[in-house]
Amino acid sequence: QVQIVESGGGLVQPGGSLRLSCTVSRITFRAYVMGWYRQAPGKQRELVARITSGGSTNVADSVKGRFTISRDNAKNAVYLQMNSLKAEDTAVYYCNAVPATTLPWGQGTQVTVSS
């Protein structure tokens, strides 16, 4: 069945950077708009960035200028480069299709921004 695996999270100081990776198996990857979502404690999951098969991107206002999404269709992979991290970026990060109605959720990767 479809499997989504996220990686690359960790503990980072404010102002630091992380690069998240996600691989998706057993789908026609290039057929999907993909996105990175995050869920902070006590909050709803939110979409922070999306990318079309052709590489067109959109990011949420809260991360604009700091986060960049990219993908490699040959590797069934999507990435999130996160720079200038803030405490409010602390969350579990997930990748999924946009909208997230057809694929299962992975386990996510925890990002903690703290000094």
Tab-separated table of C-alpha atoms in Angstrom:
chain	number	residue	atom	x	y	z
A	1	GLN	CA	0.000	0.000	0.000
A	2	VAL	CA	0.951	3.663	-0.174
A	3	GLN	CA	3.621	4.650	2.311
A	4	ILE	CA	4.746	8.152	3.232
A	5	VAL	CA	7.968	8.590	5.198
A	6	GLU	CA	9.117	11.964	6.520
A	7	SER	CA	12.560	12.664	7.960
A	8	GLY	CA	14.974	15.446	8.822
A	9	GLY	CA	13.388	16.992	11.880
A	10	GLY	CA	15.181	17.749	15.112
A	11	LEU	CA	16.004	20.316	17.737
A	12	VAL	CA	17.364	23.601	16.419
A	13	GLN	CA	18.008	27.016	17.912
A	14	PRO	CA	16.032	30.066	16.792
A	15	GLY	CA	17.488	31.369	13.550
A	16	GLY	CA	18.711	27.942	12.538
A	17	SER	CA	17.869	25.791	9.529
A	18	LEU	CA	16.579	22.322	8.794
A	19	ARG	CA	15.797	20.413	5.610
A	20	LEU	CA	12.923	17.970	5.715
A	21	SER	CA	12.572	15.103	3.271
A	22	CYS	CA	9.608	12.967	2.337
A	23	THR	CA	9.351	9.941	0.124
A	24	VAL	CA	6.124	8.434	-1.143
A	25	SER	CA	5.880	4.911	-2.458
A	26	ARG	CA	3.405	3.113	-4.701
A	27	ILE	CA	1.739	6.107	-6.337
A	28	THR	CA	2.060	7.926	-9.639
A	29	PHE	CA	3.914	10.691	-7.825
A	30	ARG	CA	3.991	13.221	-10.621
A	31	ALA	CA	0.196	13.154	-10.779
A	32	TYR	CA	-0.087	14.747	-7.337
A	33	VAL	CA	0.200	18.253	-6.029
A	34	MET	CA	2.231	17.718	-2.856
A	35	GLY	CA	2.416	19.738	0.297
A	36	TRP	CA	4.005	20.054	3.691
A	37	TYR	CA	1.660	20.364	6.628
A	38	ARG	CA	2.372	20.959	10.297
A	39	GLN	CA	0.532	20.471	13.542
A	40	ALA	CA	1.564	22.284	16.689
A	41	PRO	CA	0.402	21.098	20.112
A	42	GLY	CA	-3.234	22.012	20.676
A	43	LYS	CA	-3.685	23.328	17.148
A	44	GLN	CA	-5.182	22.022	13.933
A	45	ARG	CA	-2.985	20.708	11.165
A	46	GLU	CA	-2.223	23.428	8.627
A	47	LEU	CA	-0.774	23.499	5.131
A	48	VAL	CA	2.464	25.485	5.011
A	49	ALA	CA	3.683	24.892	1.459
A	50	ARG	CA	2.561	23.225	-1.741
A	51	ILE	CA	4.156	22.334	-5.065
A	52	THR	CA	2.695	21.189	-8.355
A	53	SER	CA	4.190	18.465	-10.497
A	54	GLY	CA	5.687	21.142	-12.702
A	55	GLY	CA	7.306	22.925	-9.778
A	56	SER	CA	4.995	25.864	-9.129
A	57	THR	CA	4.980	26.661	-5.432
A	58	ASN	CA	2.949	28.477	-2.814
A	59	VAL	CA	3.799	28.992	0.832
A	60	ALA	CA	1.778	30.255	3.768
A	61	ASP	CA	2.251	33.878	4.766
A	62	SER	CA	3.660	32.768	8.120
A	63	VAL	CA	6.660	31.104	6.446
A	64	LYS	CA	7.047	33.228	3.326
A	65	GLY	CA	10.658	34.145	2.686
A	66	ARG	CA	11.894	31.482	5.115
A	67	PHE	CA	10.615	28.117	3.826
A	68	THR	CA	11.136	26.669	0.340
A	69	ILE	CA	9.443	23.559	-1.005
A	70	SER	CA	10.896	21.455	-3.807
A	71	ARG	CA	10.377	18.020	-5.303
A	72	ASP	CA	12.148	15.342	-7.307
A	73	ASN	CA	9.631	13.397	-9.354
A	74	ALA	CA	12.233	10.784	-10.312
A	75	LYS	CA	12.751	9.954	-6.630
A	76	ASN	CA	9.111	10.323	-5.507
A	77	ALA	CA	10.412	12.873	-3.031
A	78	VAL	CA	9.434	16.277	-1.710
A	79	TYR	CA	11.586	18.546	0.439
A	80	LEU	CA	11.135	21.521	2.741
A	81	GLN	CA	14.067	23.833	3.359
A	82	MET	CA	13.406	25.812	6.507
A	83	ASN	CA	15.568	28.818	7.337
A	84	SER	CA	15.397	31.474	10.044
A	85	LEU	CA	13.381	29.147	12.222
A	86	LYS	CA	11.273	30.582	15.005
A	87	ALA	CA	9.835	29.081	18.171
A	88	GLU	CA	6.382	29.205	16.588
A	89	ASP	CA	7.578	26.819	13.871
A	90	THR	CA	7.715	24.058	16.472
A	91	ALA	CA	5.384	21.293	15.297
A	92	VAL	CA	5.167	17.848	13.797
A	93	TYR	CA	5.637	18.203	10.044
A	94	TYR	CA	3.908	15.931	7.548
A	95	CYS	CA	3.853	15.658	3.795
A	96	ASN	CA	0.786	14.622	1.837
A	97	ALA	CA	-1.131	15.384	-1.288
A	98	VAL	CA	-3.014	18.661	-1.651
A	99	PRO	CA	-5.818	18.309	-0.807
A	100	ALA	CA	-5.009	15.580	1.703
A	101	THR	CA	-7.982	13.401	0.887
A	102	THR	CA	-6.544	10.437	-0.993
A	103	LEU	CA	-3.283	9.388	0.646
A	104	PRO	CA	-2.630	8.094	4.171
A	105	TRP	CA	-0.679	10.185	6.659
A	106	GLY	CA	2.875	9.280	7.559
A	107	GLN	CA	4.305	9.415	11.050
A	108	GLY	CA	5.573	12.949	10.594
A	109	THR	CA	8.847	14.424	11.783
A	110	GLN	CA	9.164	16.571	14.890
A	111	VAL	CA	10.702	20.025	14.567
A	112	THR	CA	11.501	21.806	17.806
A	113	VAL	CA	12.869	25.340	17.781
A	114	SER	CA	14.240	26.285	21.165
A	115	SER	CA	17.276	27.809	22.761
